[in-house]
Short mmCIF file of C-alpha atoms and ligand atoms in Angstrom, two decimals:
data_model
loop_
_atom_site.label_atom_id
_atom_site.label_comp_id
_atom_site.label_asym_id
_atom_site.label_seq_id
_atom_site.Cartn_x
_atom_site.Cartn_y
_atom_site.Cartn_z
CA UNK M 1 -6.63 -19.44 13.23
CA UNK M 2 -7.55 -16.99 15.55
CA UNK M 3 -11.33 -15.91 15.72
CA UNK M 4 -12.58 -13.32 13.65
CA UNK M 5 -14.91 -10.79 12.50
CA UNK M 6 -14.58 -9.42 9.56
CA UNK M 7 -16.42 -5.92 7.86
CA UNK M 8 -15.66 -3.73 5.33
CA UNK M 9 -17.92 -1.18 4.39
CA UNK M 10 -16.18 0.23 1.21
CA UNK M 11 -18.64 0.03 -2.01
CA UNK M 12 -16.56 -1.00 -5.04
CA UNK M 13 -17.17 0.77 -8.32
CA UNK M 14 -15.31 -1.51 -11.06
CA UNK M 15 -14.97 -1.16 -14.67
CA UNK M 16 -14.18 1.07 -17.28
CA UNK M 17 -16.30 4.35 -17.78
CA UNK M 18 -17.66 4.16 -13.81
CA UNK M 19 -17.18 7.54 -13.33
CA UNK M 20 -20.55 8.19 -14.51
CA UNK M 21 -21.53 6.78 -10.97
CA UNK M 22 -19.36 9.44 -8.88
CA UNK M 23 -22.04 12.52 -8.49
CA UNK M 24 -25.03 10.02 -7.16
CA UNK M 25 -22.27 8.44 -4.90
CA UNK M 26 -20.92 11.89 -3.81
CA UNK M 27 -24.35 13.93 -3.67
CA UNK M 28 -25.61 11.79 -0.77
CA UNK M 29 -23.49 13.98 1.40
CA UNK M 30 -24.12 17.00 0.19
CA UNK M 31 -22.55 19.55 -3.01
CA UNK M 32 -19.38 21.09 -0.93
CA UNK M 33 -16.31 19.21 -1.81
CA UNK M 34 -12.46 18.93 -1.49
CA UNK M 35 -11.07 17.20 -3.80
CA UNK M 36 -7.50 15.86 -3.10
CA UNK M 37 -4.57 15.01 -5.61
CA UNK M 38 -1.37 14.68 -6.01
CA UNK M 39 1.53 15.94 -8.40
CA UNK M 40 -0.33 16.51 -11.29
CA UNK M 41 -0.65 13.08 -13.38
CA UNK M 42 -4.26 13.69 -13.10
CA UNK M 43 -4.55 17.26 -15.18
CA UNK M 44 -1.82 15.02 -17.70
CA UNK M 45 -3.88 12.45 -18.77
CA UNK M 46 -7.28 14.06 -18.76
CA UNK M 47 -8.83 12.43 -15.90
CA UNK M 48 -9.18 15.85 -13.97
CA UNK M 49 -11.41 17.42 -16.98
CA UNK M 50 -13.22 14.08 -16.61
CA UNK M 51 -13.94 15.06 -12.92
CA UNK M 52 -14.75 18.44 -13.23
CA UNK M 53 -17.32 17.63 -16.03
CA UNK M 54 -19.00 15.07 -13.67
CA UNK M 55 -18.74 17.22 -10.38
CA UNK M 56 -21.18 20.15 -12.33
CA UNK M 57 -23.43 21.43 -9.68
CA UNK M 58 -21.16 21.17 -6.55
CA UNK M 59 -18.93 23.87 -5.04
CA UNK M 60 -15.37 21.73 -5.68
CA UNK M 61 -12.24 23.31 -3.22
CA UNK M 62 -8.64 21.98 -4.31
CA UNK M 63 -5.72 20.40 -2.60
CA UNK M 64 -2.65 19.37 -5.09
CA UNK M 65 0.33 18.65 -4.31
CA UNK M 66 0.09 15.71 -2.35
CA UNK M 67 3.54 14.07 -2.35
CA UNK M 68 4.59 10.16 -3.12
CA UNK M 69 5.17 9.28 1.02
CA UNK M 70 2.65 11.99 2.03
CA UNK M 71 3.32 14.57 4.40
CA UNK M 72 1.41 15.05 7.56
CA UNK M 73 1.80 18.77 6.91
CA UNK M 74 -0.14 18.32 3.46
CA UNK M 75 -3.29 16.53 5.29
CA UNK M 76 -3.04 19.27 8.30
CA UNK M 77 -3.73 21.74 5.45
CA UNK M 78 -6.54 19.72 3.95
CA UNK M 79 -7.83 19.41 7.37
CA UNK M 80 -7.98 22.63 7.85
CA UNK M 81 -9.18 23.77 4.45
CA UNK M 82 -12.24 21.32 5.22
CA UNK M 83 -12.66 22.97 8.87
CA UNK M 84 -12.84 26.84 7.06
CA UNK M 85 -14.78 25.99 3.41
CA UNK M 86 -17.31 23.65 5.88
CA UNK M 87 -16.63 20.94 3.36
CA UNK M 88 -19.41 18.13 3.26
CA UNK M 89 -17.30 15.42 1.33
CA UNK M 90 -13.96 14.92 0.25
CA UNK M 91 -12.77 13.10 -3.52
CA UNK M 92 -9.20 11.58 -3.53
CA UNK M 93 -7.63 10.74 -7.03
CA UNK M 94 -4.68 9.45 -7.13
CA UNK M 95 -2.49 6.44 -5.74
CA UNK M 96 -2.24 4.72 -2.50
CA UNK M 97 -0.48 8.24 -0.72
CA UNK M 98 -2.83 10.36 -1.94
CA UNK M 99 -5.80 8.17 -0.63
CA UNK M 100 -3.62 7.51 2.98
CA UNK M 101 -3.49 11.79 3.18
CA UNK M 102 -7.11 11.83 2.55
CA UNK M 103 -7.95 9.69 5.33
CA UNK M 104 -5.62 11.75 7.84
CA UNK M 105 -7.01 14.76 6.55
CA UNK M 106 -11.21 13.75 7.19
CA UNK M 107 -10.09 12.33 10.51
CA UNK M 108 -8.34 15.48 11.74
CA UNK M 109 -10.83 17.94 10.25
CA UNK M 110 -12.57 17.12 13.80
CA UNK M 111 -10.13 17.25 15.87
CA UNK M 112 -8.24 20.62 17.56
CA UNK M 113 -5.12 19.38 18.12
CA UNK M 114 -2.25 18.74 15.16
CA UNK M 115 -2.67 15.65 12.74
CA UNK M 116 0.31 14.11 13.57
CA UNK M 117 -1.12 13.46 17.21
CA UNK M 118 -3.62 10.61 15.07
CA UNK M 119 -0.81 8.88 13.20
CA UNK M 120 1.02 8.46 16.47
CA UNK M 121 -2.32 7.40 18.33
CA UNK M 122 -2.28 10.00 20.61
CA UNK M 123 -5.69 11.11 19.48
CA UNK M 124 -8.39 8.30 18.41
CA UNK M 125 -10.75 9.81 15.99
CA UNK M 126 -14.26 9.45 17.03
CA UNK M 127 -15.55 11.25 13.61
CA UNK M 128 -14.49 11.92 9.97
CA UNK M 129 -15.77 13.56 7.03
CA UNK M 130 -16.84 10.74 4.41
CA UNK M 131 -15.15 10.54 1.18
CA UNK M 132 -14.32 8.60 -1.41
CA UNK M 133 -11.43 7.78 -3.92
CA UNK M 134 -10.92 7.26 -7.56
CA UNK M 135 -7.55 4.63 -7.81
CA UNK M 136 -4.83 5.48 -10.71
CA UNK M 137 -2.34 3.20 -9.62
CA UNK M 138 -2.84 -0.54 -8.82
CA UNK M 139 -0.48 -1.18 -5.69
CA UNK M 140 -1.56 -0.43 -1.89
CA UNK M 141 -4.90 -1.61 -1.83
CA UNK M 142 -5.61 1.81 0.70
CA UNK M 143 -8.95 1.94 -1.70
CA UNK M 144 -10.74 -0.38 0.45
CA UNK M 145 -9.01 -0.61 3.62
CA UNK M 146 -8.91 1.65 6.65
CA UNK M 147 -5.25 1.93 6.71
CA UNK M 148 -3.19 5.27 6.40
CA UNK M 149 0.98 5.86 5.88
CA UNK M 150 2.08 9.43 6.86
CA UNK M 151 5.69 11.11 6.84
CA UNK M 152 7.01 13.32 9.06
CA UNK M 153 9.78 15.05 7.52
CA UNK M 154 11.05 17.04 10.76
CA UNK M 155 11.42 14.09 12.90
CA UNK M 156 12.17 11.43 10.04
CA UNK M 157 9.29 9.00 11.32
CA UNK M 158 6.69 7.18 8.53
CA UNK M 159 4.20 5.56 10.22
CA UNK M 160 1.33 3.70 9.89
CA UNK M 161 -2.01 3.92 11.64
CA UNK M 162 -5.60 3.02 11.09
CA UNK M 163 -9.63 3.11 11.86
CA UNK M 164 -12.35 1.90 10.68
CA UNK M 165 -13.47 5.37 10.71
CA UNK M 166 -11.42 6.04 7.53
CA UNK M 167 -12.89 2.83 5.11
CA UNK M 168 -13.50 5.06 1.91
CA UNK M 169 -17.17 5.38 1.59
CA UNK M 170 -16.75 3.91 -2.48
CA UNK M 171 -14.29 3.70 -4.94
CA UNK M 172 -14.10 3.41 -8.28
CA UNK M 173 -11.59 1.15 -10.10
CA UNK M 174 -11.71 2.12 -13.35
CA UNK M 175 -8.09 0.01 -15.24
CA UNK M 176 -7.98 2.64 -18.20
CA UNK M 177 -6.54 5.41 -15.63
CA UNK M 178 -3.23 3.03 -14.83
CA UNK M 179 -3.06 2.95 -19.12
CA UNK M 180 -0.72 6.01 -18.39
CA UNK M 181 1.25 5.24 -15.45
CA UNK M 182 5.44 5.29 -15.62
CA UNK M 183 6.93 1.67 -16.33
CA UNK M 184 8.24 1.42 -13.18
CA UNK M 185 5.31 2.95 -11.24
CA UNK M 186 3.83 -0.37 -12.63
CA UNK M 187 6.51 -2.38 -11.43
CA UNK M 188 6.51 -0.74 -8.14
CA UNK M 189 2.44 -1.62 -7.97
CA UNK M 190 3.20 -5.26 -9.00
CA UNK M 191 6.05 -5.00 -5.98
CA UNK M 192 4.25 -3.73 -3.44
CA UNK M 193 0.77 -5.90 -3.82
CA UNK M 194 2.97 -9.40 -4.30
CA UNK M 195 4.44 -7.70 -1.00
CA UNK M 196 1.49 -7.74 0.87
CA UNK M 197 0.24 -11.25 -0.40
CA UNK M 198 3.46 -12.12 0.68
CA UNK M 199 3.25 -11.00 4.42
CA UNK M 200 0.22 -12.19 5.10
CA UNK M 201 1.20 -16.30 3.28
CA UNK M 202 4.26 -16.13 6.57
CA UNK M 203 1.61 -15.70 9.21
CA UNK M 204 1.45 -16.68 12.53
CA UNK M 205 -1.28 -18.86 12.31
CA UNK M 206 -1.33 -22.77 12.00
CA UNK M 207 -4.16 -23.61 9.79
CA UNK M 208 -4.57 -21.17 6.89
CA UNK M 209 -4.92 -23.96 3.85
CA UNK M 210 -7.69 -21.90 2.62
CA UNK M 211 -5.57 -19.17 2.93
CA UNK M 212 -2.96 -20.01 1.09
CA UNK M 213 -4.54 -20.98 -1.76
CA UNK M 214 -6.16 -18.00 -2.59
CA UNK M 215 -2.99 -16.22 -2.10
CA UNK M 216 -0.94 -18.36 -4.21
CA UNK M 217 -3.37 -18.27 -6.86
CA UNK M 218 -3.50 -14.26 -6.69
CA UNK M 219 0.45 -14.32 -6.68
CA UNK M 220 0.18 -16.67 -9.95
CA UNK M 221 -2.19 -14.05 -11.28
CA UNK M 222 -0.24 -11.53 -11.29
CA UNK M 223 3.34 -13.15 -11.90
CA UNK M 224 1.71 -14.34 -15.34
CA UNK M 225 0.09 -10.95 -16.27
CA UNK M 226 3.01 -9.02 -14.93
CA UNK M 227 5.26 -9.27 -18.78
CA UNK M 228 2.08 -9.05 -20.45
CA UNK M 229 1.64 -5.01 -18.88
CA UNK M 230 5.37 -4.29 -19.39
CA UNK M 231 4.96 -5.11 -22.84
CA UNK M 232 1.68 -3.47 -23.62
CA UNK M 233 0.93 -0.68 -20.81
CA UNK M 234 -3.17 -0.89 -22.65
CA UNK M 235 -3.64 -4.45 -22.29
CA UNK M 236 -6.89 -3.43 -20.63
CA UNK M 237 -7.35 -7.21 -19.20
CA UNK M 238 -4.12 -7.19 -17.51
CA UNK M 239 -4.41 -3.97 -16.24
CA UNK M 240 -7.89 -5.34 -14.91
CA UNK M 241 -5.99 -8.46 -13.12
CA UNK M 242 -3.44 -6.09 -11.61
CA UNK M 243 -6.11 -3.67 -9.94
CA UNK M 244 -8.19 -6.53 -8.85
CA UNK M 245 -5.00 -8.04 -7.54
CA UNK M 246 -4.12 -5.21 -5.42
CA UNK M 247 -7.44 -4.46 -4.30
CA UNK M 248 -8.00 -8.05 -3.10
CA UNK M 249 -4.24 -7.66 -1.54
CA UNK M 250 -4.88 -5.69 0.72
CA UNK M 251 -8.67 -5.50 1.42
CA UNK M 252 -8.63 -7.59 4.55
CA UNK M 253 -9.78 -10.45 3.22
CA UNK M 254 -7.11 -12.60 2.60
CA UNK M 255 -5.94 -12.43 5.99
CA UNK M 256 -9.44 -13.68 7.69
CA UNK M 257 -7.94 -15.66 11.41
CA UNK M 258 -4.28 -13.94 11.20
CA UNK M 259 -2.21 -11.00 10.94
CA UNK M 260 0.87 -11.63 8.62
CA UNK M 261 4.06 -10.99 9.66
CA UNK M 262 5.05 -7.36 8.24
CA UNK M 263 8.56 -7.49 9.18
CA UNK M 264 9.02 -6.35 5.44
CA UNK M 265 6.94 -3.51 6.09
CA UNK M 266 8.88 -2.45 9.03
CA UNK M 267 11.59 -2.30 8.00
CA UNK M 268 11.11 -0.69 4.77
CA UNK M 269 9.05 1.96 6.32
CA UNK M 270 11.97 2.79 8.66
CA UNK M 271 14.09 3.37 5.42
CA UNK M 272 12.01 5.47 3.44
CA UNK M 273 11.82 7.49 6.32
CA UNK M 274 15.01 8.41 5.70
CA UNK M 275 15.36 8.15 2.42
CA UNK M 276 12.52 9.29 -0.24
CA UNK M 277 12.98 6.25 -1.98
CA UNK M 278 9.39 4.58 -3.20
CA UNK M 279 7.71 2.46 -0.89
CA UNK M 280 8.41 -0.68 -3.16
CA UNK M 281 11.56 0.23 -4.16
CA UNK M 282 12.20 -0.82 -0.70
CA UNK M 283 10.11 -3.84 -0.26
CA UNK M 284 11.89 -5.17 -3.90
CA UNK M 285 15.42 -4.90 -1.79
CA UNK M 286 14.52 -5.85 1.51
CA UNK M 287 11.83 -8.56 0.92
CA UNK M 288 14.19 -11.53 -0.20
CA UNK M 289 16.89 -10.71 2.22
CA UNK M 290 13.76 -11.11 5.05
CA UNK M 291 13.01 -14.28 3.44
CA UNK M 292 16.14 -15.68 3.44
CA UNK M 293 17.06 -14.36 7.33
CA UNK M 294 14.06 -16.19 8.62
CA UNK M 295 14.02 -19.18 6.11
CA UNK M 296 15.83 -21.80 8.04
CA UNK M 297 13.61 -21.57 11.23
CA UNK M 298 10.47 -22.25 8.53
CA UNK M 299 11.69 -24.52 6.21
CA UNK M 300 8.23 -26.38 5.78
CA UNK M 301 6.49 -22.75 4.82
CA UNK M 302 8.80 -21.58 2.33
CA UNK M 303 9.03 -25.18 0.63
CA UNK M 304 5.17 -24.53 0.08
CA UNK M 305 5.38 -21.17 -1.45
CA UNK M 306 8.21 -22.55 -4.25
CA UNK M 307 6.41 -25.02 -4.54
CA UNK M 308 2.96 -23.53 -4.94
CA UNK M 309 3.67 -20.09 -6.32
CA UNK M 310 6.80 -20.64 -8.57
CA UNK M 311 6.43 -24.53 -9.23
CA UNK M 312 9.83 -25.29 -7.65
CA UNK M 313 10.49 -29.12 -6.41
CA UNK M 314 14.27 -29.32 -5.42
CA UNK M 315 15.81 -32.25 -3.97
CA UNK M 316 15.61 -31.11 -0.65
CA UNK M 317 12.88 -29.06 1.36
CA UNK M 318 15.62 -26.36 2.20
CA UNK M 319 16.59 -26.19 -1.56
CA UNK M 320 13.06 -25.61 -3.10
CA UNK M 321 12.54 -23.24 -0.06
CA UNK M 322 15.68 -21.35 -0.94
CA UNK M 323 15.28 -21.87 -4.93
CA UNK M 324 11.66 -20.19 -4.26
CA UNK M 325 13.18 -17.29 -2.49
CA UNK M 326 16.23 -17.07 -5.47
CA UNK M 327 13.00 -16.69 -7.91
CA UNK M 328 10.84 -14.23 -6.34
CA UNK M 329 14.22 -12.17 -6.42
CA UNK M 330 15.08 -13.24 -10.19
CA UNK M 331 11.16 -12.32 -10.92
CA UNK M 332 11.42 -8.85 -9.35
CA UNK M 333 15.13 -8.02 -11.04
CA UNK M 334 13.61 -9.20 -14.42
CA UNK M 335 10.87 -6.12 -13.91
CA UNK M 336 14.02 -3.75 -13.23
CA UNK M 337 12.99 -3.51 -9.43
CA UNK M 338 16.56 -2.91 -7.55
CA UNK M 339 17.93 -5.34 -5.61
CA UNK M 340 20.22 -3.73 -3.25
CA UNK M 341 20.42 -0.54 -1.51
CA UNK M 342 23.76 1.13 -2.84
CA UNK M 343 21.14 0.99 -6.59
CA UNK M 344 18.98 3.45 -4.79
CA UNK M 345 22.22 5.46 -3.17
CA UNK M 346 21.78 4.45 -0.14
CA UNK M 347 24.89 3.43 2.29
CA UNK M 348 25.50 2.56 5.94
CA UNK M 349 25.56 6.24 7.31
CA UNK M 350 22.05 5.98 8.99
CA UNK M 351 21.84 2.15 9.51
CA UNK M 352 21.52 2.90 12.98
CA UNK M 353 18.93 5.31 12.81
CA UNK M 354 17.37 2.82 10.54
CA UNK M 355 17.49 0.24 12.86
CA UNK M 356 16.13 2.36 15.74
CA UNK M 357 12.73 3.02 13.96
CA UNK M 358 12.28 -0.76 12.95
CA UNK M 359 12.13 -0.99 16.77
CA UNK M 360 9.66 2.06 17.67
CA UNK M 361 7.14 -0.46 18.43
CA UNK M 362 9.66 -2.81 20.15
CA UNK M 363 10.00 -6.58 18.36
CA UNK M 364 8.17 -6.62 15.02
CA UNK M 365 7.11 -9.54 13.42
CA UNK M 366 4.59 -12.38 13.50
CA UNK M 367 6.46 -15.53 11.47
CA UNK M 368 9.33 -14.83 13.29
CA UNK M 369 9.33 -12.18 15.67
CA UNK M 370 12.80 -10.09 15.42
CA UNK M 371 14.26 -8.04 17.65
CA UNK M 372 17.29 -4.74 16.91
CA UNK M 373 20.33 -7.18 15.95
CA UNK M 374 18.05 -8.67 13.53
CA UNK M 375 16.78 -5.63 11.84
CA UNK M 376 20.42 -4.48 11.71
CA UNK M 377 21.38 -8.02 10.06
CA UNK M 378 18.48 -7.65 7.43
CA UNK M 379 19.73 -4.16 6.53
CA UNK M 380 23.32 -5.14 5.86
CA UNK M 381 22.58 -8.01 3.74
CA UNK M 382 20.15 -5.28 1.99
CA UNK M 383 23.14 -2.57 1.43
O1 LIG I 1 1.40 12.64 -7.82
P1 LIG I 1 1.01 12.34 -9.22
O2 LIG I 1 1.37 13.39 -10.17
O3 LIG I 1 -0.43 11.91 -9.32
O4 LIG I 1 1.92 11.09 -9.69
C1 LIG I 1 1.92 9.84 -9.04
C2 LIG I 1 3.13 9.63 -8.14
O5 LIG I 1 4.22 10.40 -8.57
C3 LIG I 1 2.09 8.75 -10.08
N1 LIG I 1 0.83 8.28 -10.65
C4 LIG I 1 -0.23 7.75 -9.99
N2 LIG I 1 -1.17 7.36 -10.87
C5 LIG I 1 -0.69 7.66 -12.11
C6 LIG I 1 0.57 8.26 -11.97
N3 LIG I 1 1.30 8.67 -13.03
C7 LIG I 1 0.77 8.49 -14.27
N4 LIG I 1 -0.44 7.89 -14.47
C8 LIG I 1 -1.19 7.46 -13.43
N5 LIG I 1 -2.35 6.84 -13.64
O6 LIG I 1 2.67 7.68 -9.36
C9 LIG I 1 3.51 8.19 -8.34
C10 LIG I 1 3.39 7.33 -7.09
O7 LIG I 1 2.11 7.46 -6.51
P2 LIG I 1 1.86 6.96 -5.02
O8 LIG I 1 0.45 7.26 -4.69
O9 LIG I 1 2.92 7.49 -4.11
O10 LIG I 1 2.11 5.40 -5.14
P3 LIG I 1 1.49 4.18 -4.33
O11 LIG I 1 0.09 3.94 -4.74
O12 LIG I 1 2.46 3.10 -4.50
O13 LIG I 1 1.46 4.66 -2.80
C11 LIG I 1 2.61 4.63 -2.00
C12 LIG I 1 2.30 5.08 -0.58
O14 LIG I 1 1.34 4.21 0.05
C13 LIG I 1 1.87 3.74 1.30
C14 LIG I 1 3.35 3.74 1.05
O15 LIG I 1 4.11 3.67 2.24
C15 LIG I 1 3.55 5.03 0.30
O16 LIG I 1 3.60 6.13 1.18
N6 LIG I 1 1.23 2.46 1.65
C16 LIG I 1 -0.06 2.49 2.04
C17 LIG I 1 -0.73 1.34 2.43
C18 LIG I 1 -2.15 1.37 2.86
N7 LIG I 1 -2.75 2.52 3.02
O17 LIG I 1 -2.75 0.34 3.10
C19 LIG I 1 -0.07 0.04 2.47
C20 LIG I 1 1.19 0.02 1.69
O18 LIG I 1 1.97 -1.04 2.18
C21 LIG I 1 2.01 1.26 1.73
O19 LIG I 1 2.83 1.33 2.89
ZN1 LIG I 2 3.10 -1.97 0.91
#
């Protein structure tokens, strides 16, 4: 491992009814407010009435409309509506991209310049407004990290960028609100959080046995209580395992002395910048063709995982290593998560635009480090 220190300031808020909590967590900043949502899911299933009735006392501003792969135009308005209302704190309800829009738009309510000039680390916030979310969709774990994923429509880019600045200040994890979520926004969740578990187990590191076992035992977790939410979307306990699970994912603290590789991540992002596909969506296609790309240089490490996370014991060490890959795919296609690209109509026009914005960062990748011929190889086995 590498050394490490490790913080995270975000107070967690779990369990149903918690909402009663969010005025004495939001009044410590004072009663001026934006709160920020997305398409409307929230006025559907009640939750915003819910709000409302809690946030009594407190001059509450509005932005809807964020979109699924927010737009940096969205948070520059929210910015700027927090700039002119002189907003003291900011609520974001919703899923992972209406929590990463939230934390553009309290970084960039102090700053002059245009938002984008943050996501592209032009500008390094030195400020932002606090705020804090209410999660309705178990997935990105952006609830408790400092994280952020912003689209730019006009010059196809989705990128990533960070600071601890933007930790949300609480957040309440309340299971009910994912009762109502879209089949496959619940497969896309269970996608994107085994995702992350997954890209942090093919570190860079050499000694991670702790490690690995907790992420093994979180990817068990959730492979057993993934069938139990398709067939009951109220199974409160399950839904409880799957926030948890994504919380945990993604929090930081399952990658304590490494990075993770994130060639996955890459990669996908550099698709769904030009395509509006979801962000798992994506990960579901690209993540076993990764696997099996870098497999044969990491035999040993991929043996493990079939071993450990599916219970796989082939003959060989390259079998169970590629049986373990063949059943994280099987898993995924079993939840109706696509497999290839052409099931999300996508073809080889752009592959080299594609491959061009794997690379805007030059060679990605920790396990394996991969360079443009690579990232063009991954995306043709993914078409
Ligand atoms: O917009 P509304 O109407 O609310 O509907 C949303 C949206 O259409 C709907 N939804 C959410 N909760 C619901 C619900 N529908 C019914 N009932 C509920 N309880 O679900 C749709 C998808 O929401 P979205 O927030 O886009 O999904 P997700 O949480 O998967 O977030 C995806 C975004 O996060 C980024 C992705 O790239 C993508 O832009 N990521 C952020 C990360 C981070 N900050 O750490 C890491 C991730 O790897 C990821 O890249
Ligand atoms: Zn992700």
């Amino acid at each position: 491992m590498v050394e490490f220190a490790y913080k995270n300031p975000t107070k967690l808020i779990f369990g149903k009814n918690k909402i009663s909590q969010l005025k004495k967590e939001l009044e410590q900043y004072g009663k001026r407010l934006l709160l920020v949502y997305g398409g409307g899911s929230i006025k559907r299933t009640g939750l915003y009435d819910s709000i409302m009735t809690e946030l009594e006392g407190f001059d509450v501003f509005e932005l809807s409309g964020v979109e699924p792969n927010p737009r940096v135009t969205t948070a520059q308005k929210g910015a700027d509506m927090i700039k002119e209302h002189k907003i003291d704190v900011v609520l974001a309800v919703g899923g992972g991209s209406v929590i990463d829009c939230t934390k553009l738009i309290v970084a960039a309510a102090y700053y002059d310049g245009p938002a984008w000039d943050i996501v592209i680390g032009k500008h390094k916030p030195t400020q932002a407004v606090p705020f804090g979310t209410i999660l309705t969709l178990a997935a990105t774990g952006s609830e408790m990290n400092s994280g952020s994923v912003i689209t730019n429509i006009d010059t196809n880019e989705k990128l990533g960028w960070g600071n601890p600045l933007v930790y949300p200040a609480f957040s309440i994890l309340d299971p009910t609100y994912t009762f109502t979520l879209p089949e496959h926004q619940t497969v896309n969740g269970i996608v994107d959080m085994m995702s992350h578990l997954i890209e942090q187990y093919f570190n860079e590191a050499t000694n991670t046995t702790v490690q690995d076992g907790m992420i093994e035992g979180v990817l068990r977790a959730i492979i057993e209580t993934a069938p139990k939410v398709i067939d009951n979307p109220t199974d409160y306990d399950a839904r409880e395992t799957l926030m948890l699970a994504g919380t945990v994912a993604l929090n930081g603290s399952l990658r304590w002395g490494y990075s993770g590789d994130w060639s996955t991540h890459n990669i996908e992002h550099a698709v769904s910048a030009y395509y509006d596909i979801a962000h798992a969506q994506g990960l579901a296609i690209i993540m076993p063709n990764w696997m099996s790309y870098v497999m044969p240089k990491h035999v040993d490490r991929f043996e493990k995982f079939a071993k450990n996370v599916f219970g796989i014991q082939k003959e060989t060490a390259f079998d169970t290593a590629k049986a373990g890959i063949d059943a994280l795919r099987a898993f995924w296609t079993s939840l109706n998560a696509p497999s290839t690209l052409a099931q999300v109509e996508i073809d080889d026009t752009k592959l080299k635009e594609m491959t061009e914005h794997c690379m805007i960062y030059g060679t990605f990748g920790r396990l394996e480090p991969l360079g443009y011929d690579d990232a063009l190889a991954i995306l043709k086995m993914s078409l």
